Coordinates of C-alpha atoms in Angstrom, one line a residue:
Chain A
M650 CA 0.0 0.0 0.0
T651 CA 1.4 3.4 -0.9
P652 CA 0.5 6.0 1.7
A653 CA -0.7 9.4 0.8
P654 CA 2.2 12.0 0.9
G655 CA 2.5 13.5 4.4
T656 CA 1.0 10.5 6.1
P657 CA 2.8 9.8 9.4
L658 CA 4.7 6.6 9.6
L659 CA 2.7 5.6 12.7
Q660 CA -0.7 6.9 13.8
L661 CA -2.4 5.9 17.0
R662 CA -6.1 7.0 17.4
D663 CA -8.3 6.3 20.4
L664 CA -6.1 3.2 21.2
R665 CA -7.4 1.3 24.2
V666 CA -5.7 -1.7 25.6
S667 CA -7.5 -3.5 28.4
F668 CA -6.8 -6.5 30.6
G669 CA -10.1 -7.7 31.9
P670 CA -11.9 -4.7 33.4
E671 CA -8.7 -2.6 33.6
T672 CA -7.8 -0.3 30.8
V673 CA -4.0 0.2 31.0
V674 CA -3.5 2.2 27.8
H675 CA -5.9 4.8 26.4
I676 CA -4.1 7.0 23.8
G677 CA -6.3 9.5 22.1
G678 CA -3.9 10.4 19.4
L679 CA -0.1 10.0 18.8
D680 CA 1.8 10.3 15.6
L681 CA 5.3 9.4 14.6
R682 CA 6.8 10.7 11.3
E683 CA 9.3 9.0 9.1
G684 CA 12.8 9.2 10.6
E685 CA 11.4 10.9 13.8
F686 CA 12.6 10.0 17.3
L687 CA 9.7 10.0 19.7
G688 CA 10.3 9.5 23.4
L689 CA 7.6 7.7 25.4
A690 CA 8.2 8.6 29.0
G691 CA 6.4 7.8 32.3
E692 CA 6.8 6.1 35.6
S693 CA 6.8 2.3 36.1
G694 CA 3.3 1.0 35.4
A695 CA 2.3 4.0 33.3
G696 CA 1.6 1.7 30.3
K697 CA 4.7 2.5 28.2
T698 CA 5.7 -1.1 27.4
T699 CA 2.1 -2.2 26.8
A700 CA 1.7 0.7 24.3
G701 CA 4.9 -0.2 22.6
L702 CA 4.1 -3.9 22.3
T703 CA 0.6 -3.0 21.0
V704 CA 2.1 -1.0 18.2
L705 CA 3.9 -4.2 17.1
G706 CA 0.8 -6.3 17.5
L707 CA 2.4 -8.2 20.4
T708 CA -0.2 -7.7 23.2
R709 CA -3.1 -9.6 21.6
H710 CA -1.6 -12.9 22.6
T711 CA -1.3 -11.9 26.2
G712 CA -5.1 -11.7 26.9
A713 CA -5.2 -8.0 26.1
H714 CA -8.3 -6.5 24.5
V715 CA -7.2 -3.9 21.9
T716 CA -9.6 -1.4 20.3
G717 CA -9.1 1.8 18.3
S718 CA -6.6 2.3 15.6
V719 CA -2.8 1.7 14.9
R720 CA -1.9 2.7 11.4
L721 CA 1.5 2.0 9.9
S722 CA 2.1 4.0 6.7
G723 CA -1.7 4.2 6.6
E724 CA -2.3 0.5 7.0
E725 CA -4.6 -0.5 9.8
L726 CA -3.0 -3.0 12.2
V727 CA -5.4 -3.4 15.1
P728 CA -7.7 -5.9 13.3
A729 CA -5.0 -7.1 10.9
P730 CA -4.5 -10.8 10.5
E731 CA -1.6 -12.3 12.4
R732 CA 0.1 -13.4 9.2
R733 CA 0.3 -9.8 8.0
L734 CA 1.7 -8.6 11.4
R735 CA 4.4 -11.3 11.2
Q736 CA 5.3 -10.0 7.7
L737 CA 5.6 -6.5 9.0
R738 CA 7.6 -7.4 12.1
G739 CA 11.1 -7.8 10.9
S740 CA 10.6 -6.1 7.6
V741 CA 9.0 -2.7 8.4
M742 CA 9.0 -2.6 12.3
A743 CA 11.0 -4.3 15.0
L744 CA 11.5 -4.4 18.8
I745 CA 14.6 -3.7 20.8
P746 CA 13.7 -5.1 24.2
Q747 CA 15.2 -4.1 27.6
N748 CA 16.8 -7.4 28.1
P749 CA 19.1 -7.7 25.1
A750 CA 19.9 -11.3 25.6
A751 CA 16.2 -12.2 25.4
A752 CA 16.2 -10.9 21.8
F753 CA 18.2 -13.9 20.7
S754 CA 17.7 -17.6 21.1
P755 CA 20.0 -18.8 23.9
V756 CA 20.8 -22.1 22.1
L757 CA 21.9 -20.6 18.7
P758 CA 24.8 -18.4 17.7
V759 CA 23.5 -14.9 17.3
G760 CA 24.5 -15.0 13.6
T761 CA 22.2 -18.0 13.0
T762 CA 19.2 -16.1 14.5
M763 CA 20.2 -13.1 12.3
L764 CA 20.5 -15.2 9.1
R765 CA 17.1 -16.9 9.8
A766 CA 15.4 -13.5 10.3
L767 CA 17.0 -12.1 7.1
R768 CA 16.1 -15.1 5.0
L769 CA 12.6 -15.2 6.3
H770 CA 12.1 -11.8 4.6
G771 CA 13.7 -12.8 1.3
G772 CA 17.2 -13.0 -0.2
T773 CA 19.8 -15.7 -0.8
R774 CA 21.9 -17.2 1.9
A775 CA 25.1 -15.5 0.6
E776 CA 23.3 -12.1 0.5
A777 CA 22.0 -12.6 4.1
R778 CA 25.5 -13.4 5.3
R779 CA 26.9 -10.4 3.7
R780 CA 24.2 -8.1 5.1
A781 CA 24.7 -9.6 8.6
A782 CA 28.5 -9.0 8.5
E783 CA 28.0 -5.4 7.2
A784 CA 25.5 -4.6 9.9
M785 CA 27.8 -5.9 12.6
E786 CA 30.5 -3.7 11.3
R787 CA 28.2 -0.7 11.4
V788 CA 27.6 -1.2 15.1
G789 CA 31.3 -1.6 15.8
L790 CA 31.4 -5.3 16.3
P791 CA 33.7 -7.8 14.5
A792 CA 31.8 -10.2 12.2
G793 CA 33.4 -13.0 14.2
H794 CA 30.9 -12.2 17.0
L795 CA 28.2 -13.7 14.8
S796 CA 29.4 -17.1 15.8
R797 CA 28.9 -16.3 19.5
F798 CA 26.0 -17.4 21.7
P799 CA 24.0 -14.7 23.5
H800 CA 25.6 -15.5 26.9
Q801 CA 29.1 -14.9 25.4
L802 CA 28.2 -11.3 24.7
S803 CA 28.1 -8.4 27.2
G804 CA 24.9 -6.5 27.7
G805 CA 26.1 -3.7 25.5
Q806 CA 27.3 -6.1 22.8
S807 CA 24.0 -8.0 22.7
Q808 CA 22.1 -4.7 22.4
R809 CA 24.4 -3.6 19.5
T810 CA 23.8 -7.0 17.9
A811 CA 20.0 -6.4 18.2
I812 CA 20.4 -3.0 16.5
A813 CA 22.6 -4.6 13.8
L814 CA 19.8 -7.0 13.1
A815 CA 17.2 -4.2 12.8
S816 CA 19.5 -2.3 10.6
A817 CA 20.2 -5.4 8.3
L818 CA 16.4 -5.9 8.0
G819 CA 16.1 -2.3 7.0
V820 CA 13.0 -1.6 9.2
R821 CA 11.3 1.8 9.1
L822 CA 10.2 1.8 12.7
L823 CA 12.0 0.6 15.8
V824 CA 10.3 0.2 19.1
A825 CA 13.1 0.5 21.7
D826 CA 11.8 -0.5 25.1
E827 CA 14.2 0.8 27.8
P828 CA 17.1 -0.5 25.6
T829 CA 19.8 1.0 27.8
S830 CA 18.3 0.5 31.3
S831 CA 20.4 -2.6 32.1
L832 CA 23.6 -1.0 30.7
D833 CA 26.2 1.2 32.3
V834 CA 26.4 4.9 31.3
T835 CA 29.1 4.5 28.7
A836 CA 27.5 1.5 27.0
Q837 CA 24.2 3.5 27.1
A838 CA 25.9 6.5 25.4
Q839 CA 27.2 4.1 22.6
I840 CA 23.7 2.6 22.0
C841 CA 22.2 6.1 21.8
A842 CA 24.8 7.1 19.3
L843 CA 24.2 4.0 17.2
L844 CA 20.4 4.7 17.1
A845 CA 21.2 8.2 15.9
D846 CA 23.5 6.7 13.2
L847 CA 20.7 4.4 12.1
R848 CA 18.5 7.3 11.6
S849 CA 21.0 9.3 9.5
A850 CA 21.9 6.2 7.4
H851 CA 18.4 4.7 6.8
G852 CA 15.9 7.3 8.1
T853 CA 14.7 4.8 10.7
A854 CA 12.1 6.2 13.1
V855 CA 12.3 5.2 16.8
L856 CA 9.7 5.0 19.5
F857 CA 12.1 5.2 22.5
I858 CA 10.5 4.1 25.8
S859 CA 12.2 5.3 28.9
H860 CA 11.6 6.8 32.3
H861 CA 14.7 8.9 32.0
L862 CA 13.9 12.4 30.7
A863 CA 17.5 13.6 30.4
L864 CA 18.3 10.5 28.2
L865 CA 15.2 11.2 26.0
A866 CA 16.0 14.9 25.8
G867 CA 19.4 14.1 24.3
L868 CA 18.0 11.7 21.7
C869 CA 14.5 12.5 20.8
D870 CA 12.7 15.2 18.7
R871 CA 9.6 14.9 20.7
I872 CA 8.6 13.4 24.0
A873 CA 5.2 12.1 25.0
V874 CA 4.5 11.6 28.7
L875 CA 2.3 8.7 29.6
H876 CA 0.4 8.7 32.9
R877 CA -2.0 5.9 33.8
G878 CA -2.1 5.0 30.2
R879 CA -2.9 8.4 28.9
V880 CA -0.7 11.0 27.1
V881 CA -0.6 14.0 29.4
E882 CA 1.9 15.9 27.4
D883 CA 3.3 15.6 23.9
R884 CA 5.7 18.3 22.8
P885 CA 9.2 19.0 21.3
A886 CA 11.7 17.4 23.6
A887 CA 13.6 20.6 24.5
D888 CA 10.4 22.4 25.4
L889 CA 9.1 19.6 27.5
V890 CA 12.2 19.2 29.6
T891 CA 12.9 22.9 30.1
A892 CA 9.3 24.0 30.6
P893 CA 7.1 21.0 31.5
R894 CA 3.4 21.6 31.7
S895 CA 2.1 18.4 33.3
D896 CA 2.7 17.4 36.9
C897 CA 3.9 14.0 35.7
A898 CA 6.7 15.5 33.6
R899 CA 7.6 17.8 36.4
E900 CA 7.9 14.8 38.8
L901 CA 10.0 12.9 36.3
L902 CA 12.3 15.8 36.0
A903 CA 12.6 16.4 39.7
A904 CA 13.4 12.7 40.2
L905 CA 16.5 12.9 38.0
P906 CA 19.6 12.2 40.0
G907 CA 22.2 14.8 40.9
P908 CA 22.3 17.7 43.4
D909 CA 19.9 20.5 42.4
G910 CA 22.6 23.0 41.8
V911 CA 24.3 20.9 39.1
R912 CA 21.2 19.3 37.6
G913 CA 20.2 20.6 34.2
T914 CA 23.2 22.9 33.7
G915 CA 23.9 21.1 30.5
T916 CA 27.6 21.8 30.6
A917 CA 29.2 18.6 31.6
G918 CA 27.6 16.5 29.0
A919 CA 28.3 18.8 26.1
Chain B
M1429 CA 37.2 2.3 60.4
L1430 CA 37.0 -0.1 57.5
E1431 CA 40.0 -0.1 55.2
A1432 CA 41.1 -1.9 52.1
R1433 CA 44.9 -2.1 51.7
G1434 CA 46.5 -3.2 48.4
L1435 CA 43.7 -5.7 47.5
T1436 CA 44.5 -7.9 44.6
V1437 CA 42.0 -10.4 43.3
I1438 CA 42.7 -12.9 40.5
H1439 CA 40.0 -15.0 38.9
G1440 CA 41.1 -17.6 36.5
G1441 CA 44.2 -15.8 35.4
T1442 CA 42.5 -12.4 35.1
T1443 CA 43.4 -9.7 37.6
V1444 CA 40.0 -8.4 38.7
L1445 CA 41.4 -6.0 41.4
D1446 CA 44.9 -4.6 41.3
R1447 CA 46.4 -3.2 44.5
V1448 CA 43.2 -1.4 45.5
S1449 CA 43.2 0.7 48.7
L1450 CA 40.4 2.8 50.1
T1451 CA 39.1 3.9 53.5
L1452 CA 35.7 4.2 55.1
P1453 CA 36.0 6.4 58.2
E1454 CA 33.3 6.6 60.9
G1455 CA 30.0 7.9 59.6
P1456 CA 28.0 9.8 58.6
Y1457 CA 30.0 9.6 55.5
G1458 CA 29.6 8.7 51.8
L1459 CA 32.3 7.4 49.5
G1460 CA 31.3 6.9 45.9
L1461 CA 32.8 4.1 43.8
I1462 CA 32.2 4.5 40.0
G1463 CA 33.3 2.5 37.1
E1464 CA 32.1 0.7 34.0
S1465 CA 30.6 -2.8 33.9
G1466 CA 33.4 -5.2 34.6
S1467 CA 35.8 -2.7 36.3
G1468 CA 35.7 -4.7 39.6
K1469 CA 33.3 -2.7 41.6
T1470 CA 31.3 -5.6 42.9
T1471 CA 34.4 -7.7 43.6
L1472 CA 35.7 -4.9 45.8
A1473 CA 32.4 -4.8 47.6
R1474 CA 32.6 -8.5 48.2
C1475 CA 36.1 -8.2 49.6
L1476 CA 35.0 -5.5 52.1
L1477 CA 32.4 -7.9 53.4
G1478 CA 34.8 -10.8 53.6
L1479 CA 33.0 -12.7 50.9
V1480 CA 36.0 -12.9 48.6
A1481 CA 39.5 -13.5 50.0
P1482 CA 42.1 -11.4 48.1
A1483 CA 45.2 -13.0 46.7
R1484 CA 47.2 -10.2 48.2
G1485 CA 46.4 -7.3 50.5
T1486 CA 44.2 -7.0 53.5
V1487 CA 40.9 -5.6 54.7
L1488 CA 41.2 -4.0 58.1
F1489 CA 38.2 -3.6 60.4
D1490 CA 39.0 -1.3 63.3
G1491 CA 42.6 -2.1 62.6
A1492 CA 42.1 -5.9 62.8
D1493 CA 43.0 -8.1 59.7
L1494 CA 39.8 -9.7 58.4
G1495 CA 41.8 -12.8 57.2
R1496 CA 43.0 -13.5 60.7
M1497 CA 40.0 -12.6 62.7
R1498 CA 39.1 -15.1 65.5
R1499 CA 35.7 -13.6 66.3
P1500 CA 34.2 -12.3 63.1
Q1501 CA 30.7 -11.7 64.6
P1502 CA 31.1 -8.0 65.5
F1503 CA 32.5 -7.4 62.0
R1504 CA 29.6 -9.3 60.3
R1505 CA 27.1 -7.1 62.1
A1506 CA 29.0 -3.8 61.6
V1507 CA 29.3 -4.1 57.8
Q1508 CA 26.2 -4.7 55.8
I1509 CA 25.4 -4.7 52.1
V1510 CA 22.4 -3.8 49.9
V1511 CA 22.6 -5.1 46.3
Q1512 CA 21.0 -4.2 43.0
D1513 CA 18.9 -7.4 42.5
T1514 CA 16.0 -6.9 44.9
E1515 CA 14.3 -10.1 43.9
G1516 CA 17.3 -12.3 44.3
S1517 CA 18.2 -10.9 47.7
L1518 CA 15.0 -11.9 49.4
D1519 CA 13.6 -15.5 50.0
P1520 CA 10.6 -15.7 47.7
R1521 CA 8.8 -18.1 50.2
M1522 CA 9.3 -15.9 53.2
R1523 CA 7.0 -13.1 54.2
V1524 CA 8.7 -9.7 54.5
G1525 CA 8.2 -9.5 58.3
T1526 CA 9.7 -13.0 58.8
A1527 CA 12.7 -12.1 56.6
V1528 CA 13.5 -9.1 58.9
A1529 CA 12.9 -11.2 62.0
E1530 CA 15.2 -13.9 60.7
V1531 CA 18.1 -11.5 60.7
L1532 CA 17.4 -10.4 64.3
R1533 CA 17.2 -14.1 65.4
A1534 CA 20.4 -15.2 63.6
H1535 CA 22.4 -12.5 65.4
R1536 CA 20.4 -12.6 68.7
M1537 CA 19.7 -8.9 68.4
V1538 CA 16.6 -8.8 70.7
P1539 CA 14.8 -11.1 73.1
R1540 CA 12.1 -13.1 71.4
G1541 CA 9.3 -11.0 73.1
A1542 CA 10.7 -7.8 71.7
E1543 CA 11.0 -9.1 68.2
P1544 CA 7.6 -8.1 66.7
A1545 CA 8.1 -4.5 67.9
R1546 CA 11.6 -4.3 66.6
V1547 CA 10.5 -5.7 63.2
A1548 CA 7.7 -3.1 63.0
A1549 CA 10.1 -0.3 64.0
L1550 CA 12.7 -1.4 61.4
L1551 CA 10.0 -1.5 58.6
A1552 CA 8.6 1.9 59.7
D1553 CA 12.1 3.3 59.5
V1554 CA 12.2 2.5 55.8
G1555 CA 8.7 3.7 55.2
L1556 CA 6.8 0.3 55.2
T1557 CA 3.8 -0.7 57.3
A1558 CA 2.5 -3.9 59.1
E1559 CA 0.5 -4.5 55.9
H1560 CA 3.7 -4.8 53.9
A1561 CA 5.2 -7.2 56.6
A1562 CA 2.5 -9.8 55.7
R1563 CA 3.4 -9.8 52.0
F1564 CA 5.7 -12.0 50.0
P1565 CA 8.5 -10.3 48.0
H1566 CA 6.7 -10.8 44.7
Q1567 CA 3.8 -8.8 46.1
L1568 CA 6.0 -5.7 46.5
S1569 CA 7.3 -3.3 43.9
G1570 CA 11.1 -3.1 43.2
G1571 CA 11.4 0.0 45.4
Q1572 CA 9.5 -1.6 48.3
R1573 CA 11.7 -4.7 48.0
Q1574 CA 14.8 -2.5 48.2
R1575 CA 13.3 -0.9 51.4
V1576 CA 13.0 -4.4 52.9
A1577 CA 16.6 -5.1 52.0
I1578 CA 17.7 -1.9 53.7
A1579 CA 15.6 -2.8 56.8
R1580 CA 17.3 -6.1 57.0
A1581 CA 20.7 -4.4 56.8
L1582 CA 19.8 -1.9 59.5
A1583 CA 18.5 -4.7 61.8
L1584 CA 22.1 -5.4 62.9
R1585 CA 22.7 -1.8 63.7
P1586 CA 25.7 -1.6 61.3
R1587 CA 28.3 1.2 61.1
F1588 CA 29.2 0.5 57.5
L1589 CA 26.9 0.1 54.6
V1590 CA 28.0 -1.1 51.2
L1591 CA 25.4 -0.1 48.6
D1592 CA 26.1 -2.0 45.4
E1593 CA 24.1 -0.3 42.6
P1594 CA 21.1 -0.1 45.0
T1595 CA 18.9 1.9 42.5
S1596 CA 20.1 0.8 39.1
A1597 CA 17.2 -1.5 38.6
L1598 CA 14.6 1.1 39.6
D1599 CA 13.1 3.9 37.6
T1600 CA 14.2 7.5 38.2
T1601 CA 11.2 8.4 40.4
V1602 CA 11.7 5.4 42.7
Q1603 CA 15.4 5.9 42.6
A1604 CA 15.0 9.4 43.9
R1605 CA 12.9 8.2 46.8
I1606 CA 15.3 5.4 47.8
L1607 CA 18.3 7.8 47.6
G1608 CA 16.4 10.2 49.8
L1609 CA 15.7 7.4 52.3
L1610 CA 19.3 6.3 52.3
G1611 CA 20.4 9.9 52.9
R1612 CA 18.1 10.3 55.9
L1613 CA 19.1 6.9 57.4
R1614 CA 22.8 7.7 56.9
A1615 CA 22.4 10.8 59.0
E1616 CA 20.2 9.3 61.7
H1617 CA 22.2 6.1 62.2
R1618 CA 25.6 7.8 61.5
L1619 CA 26.3 5.3 58.7
S1620 CA 29.5 5.3 56.7
C1621 CA 28.5 4.3 53.2
L1622 CA 30.3 3.0 50.1
L1623 CA 28.0 3.7 47.2
I1624 CA 28.8 1.8 44.1
S1625 CA 27.3 3.1 40.8
H1626 CA 28.1 3.7 37.2
D1627 CA 26.1 6.9 37.3
L1628 CA 28.1 9.8 38.5
L1629 CA 25.0 11.9 39.2
V1630 CA 23.8 9.3 41.7
V1631 CA 27.1 9.5 43.5
E1632 CA 27.1 13.2 43.2
E1633 CA 23.9 13.4 45.2
F1634 CA 25.1 11.2 48.0
C1635 CA 28.8 11.3 48.5
E1636 CA 31.5 13.7 49.6
R1637 CA 34.3 11.7 48.1
V1638 CA 34.6 9.5 45.0
A1639 CA 36.9 6.8 43.7
V1640 CA 37.1 5.8 40.0
L1641 CA 37.8 2.1 39.2
E1642 CA 39.0 1.1 35.8
H1643 CA 40.2 -2.5 34.9
G1644 CA 40.6 -3.2 38.6
R1645 CA 42.6 -0.2 39.5
I1646 CA 41.6 3.0 41.3
V1647 CA 42.7 5.6 38.7
E1648 CA 41.4 8.6 40.5
E1649 CA 40.2 9.5 44.0
G1650 CA 39.4 12.7 45.7
P1651 CA 36.8 15.1 47.1
L1652 CA 33.7 14.9 44.9
T1653 CA 33.8 18.6 43.9
D1654 CA 37.4 18.4 42.8
V1655 CA 36.9 15.2 40.7
L1656 CA 33.8 16.6 39.1
R1657 CA 35.3 20.0 38.2
G1658 CA 38.7 18.8 37.2
P1659 CA 38.7 15.1 36.4
R1660 CA 42.3 14.1 35.7
H1661 CA 41.8 10.6 34.3
P1662 CA 40.2 9.8 30.9
A1663 CA 38.0 7.1 32.6
T1664 CA 36.5 9.7 34.9
R1665 CA 35.9 12.1 32.0
R1666 CA 34.3 9.3 30.0
L1667 CA 31.9 8.4 32.8
R1668 CA 31.1 12.0 33.4
D1669 CA 30.4 12.8 29.8
A1670 CA 28.3 9.7 29.2
V1671 CA 25.8 10.7 31.8
P1672 CA 22.6 12.0 30.2
R1673 CA 22.0 15.6 31.3
L1674 CA 19.2 18.0 30.6
P1675 CA 19.7 20.9 28.3
A1676 CA 20.1 24.3 29.9
A1677 CA 16.8 25.7 31.0
P1678 CA 15.9 29.1 29.4
D1679 CA 14.0 30.1 32.5
A1680 CA 13.7 29.1 36.1
S1681 CA 10.5 27.2 35.6
R1682 CA 12.0 23.9 36.8
D1683 CA 12.7 25.4 40.2
A1684 CA 9.3 27.1 40.4
P1685 CA 7.3 26.0 43.5
R1686 CA 5.1 23.0 42.7

């Protein structure tokens, strides 16, 4: 399907996700343009992960009741058949989960998982091999790491491998769910730089889920703050963190570590 | 005083700690230990608790060598640890109140009759109620479980607290509350703390002094303000620059009363 020009890559409208009687996500409207980085912020339990997984069509198996609309390049995904969602996942959209090791089968070398994913979406074996090796190089890992098992990679290396896979698949949309929360600060900075590279190289859009507003501010064009499943603020990142309007955003800002006098001076990180 | 002198630890041919020395004076005090994953932070913590025997060097507790201590009981009470993994540090089959009581019993801290009151007081000190005491660990949030772990550490009236990434698994809002709690407890109980973190801002909020560990060596150590303003070692600069910070605010709205 060819979308009309100017159609956002991702459009959420009146999206409700409920588990039994409890509605955990109710997003009236949220858009993500091609190549845009959108931060999805909020406290634990605000519904960030549920919203992200719903975009990928991954909550319907968990007993969630999903209504409303998720459009990817204009194509409606909420009632879409599972076969279509599987096609889209891995070719147009992909997930980078918080636990990088969980993204790969523990009993296979990461390269095997990568080749299977690449071949599932077309191409010859030789071509898949070449693309996997190139993608590893782009994330700064030797192609030799493809023969390693997930437990033989550090957290940062697994996360880079997951990004390499997404980049080899050429997806348009990445849902990154707290991709750096289990990493140390230097590994975190590397992952953020790689995601930025991915955008400049391929124009990949990223829905970046995090509770850390300073991290989102450095990476995202816009930030949407989720509170009890609802978007309470959705503005350009710099505006939101310097002049927050919602109580929720103010609380997230106040919770950032560091003594008040040093917090937010923006000098040390520059 | 708790002191590490020239600690060297070797695991399978790899030098994990290389001649590390540091001192925790009497509290209230906060020493930060920062370093990347794999730099040896947790191994150093385990040495200070006597859980890892160094190949070379000593840990001195009030001047006595840990390796040759005949009666380690006072040391075991005086030095306590709180770790990152709140789920792994509590018995999943034990109610929270029982988990705290167990510590009191193991060290004969109070007569049996006084136990329930002491457990309640310890939980209250960390902001938990009798209702929490009846729950199992999986029925608590990560922040609440960390409060239980802190209560268990305080049960032995320690003088030294090793905090090994106590807030790294928590979101920023919960992290702020736990750091606030630790700050209050440190002052009230006159605790001397070693706070281990990879996040310089966390250390900045809590400590007066900081040591930087890289590949098992302390590459820089000094008063927090000096290290922050003029880091001398590249590892320190890397850690400082990697911390996400907010852009400069155009106005003072962040500090406006709320």
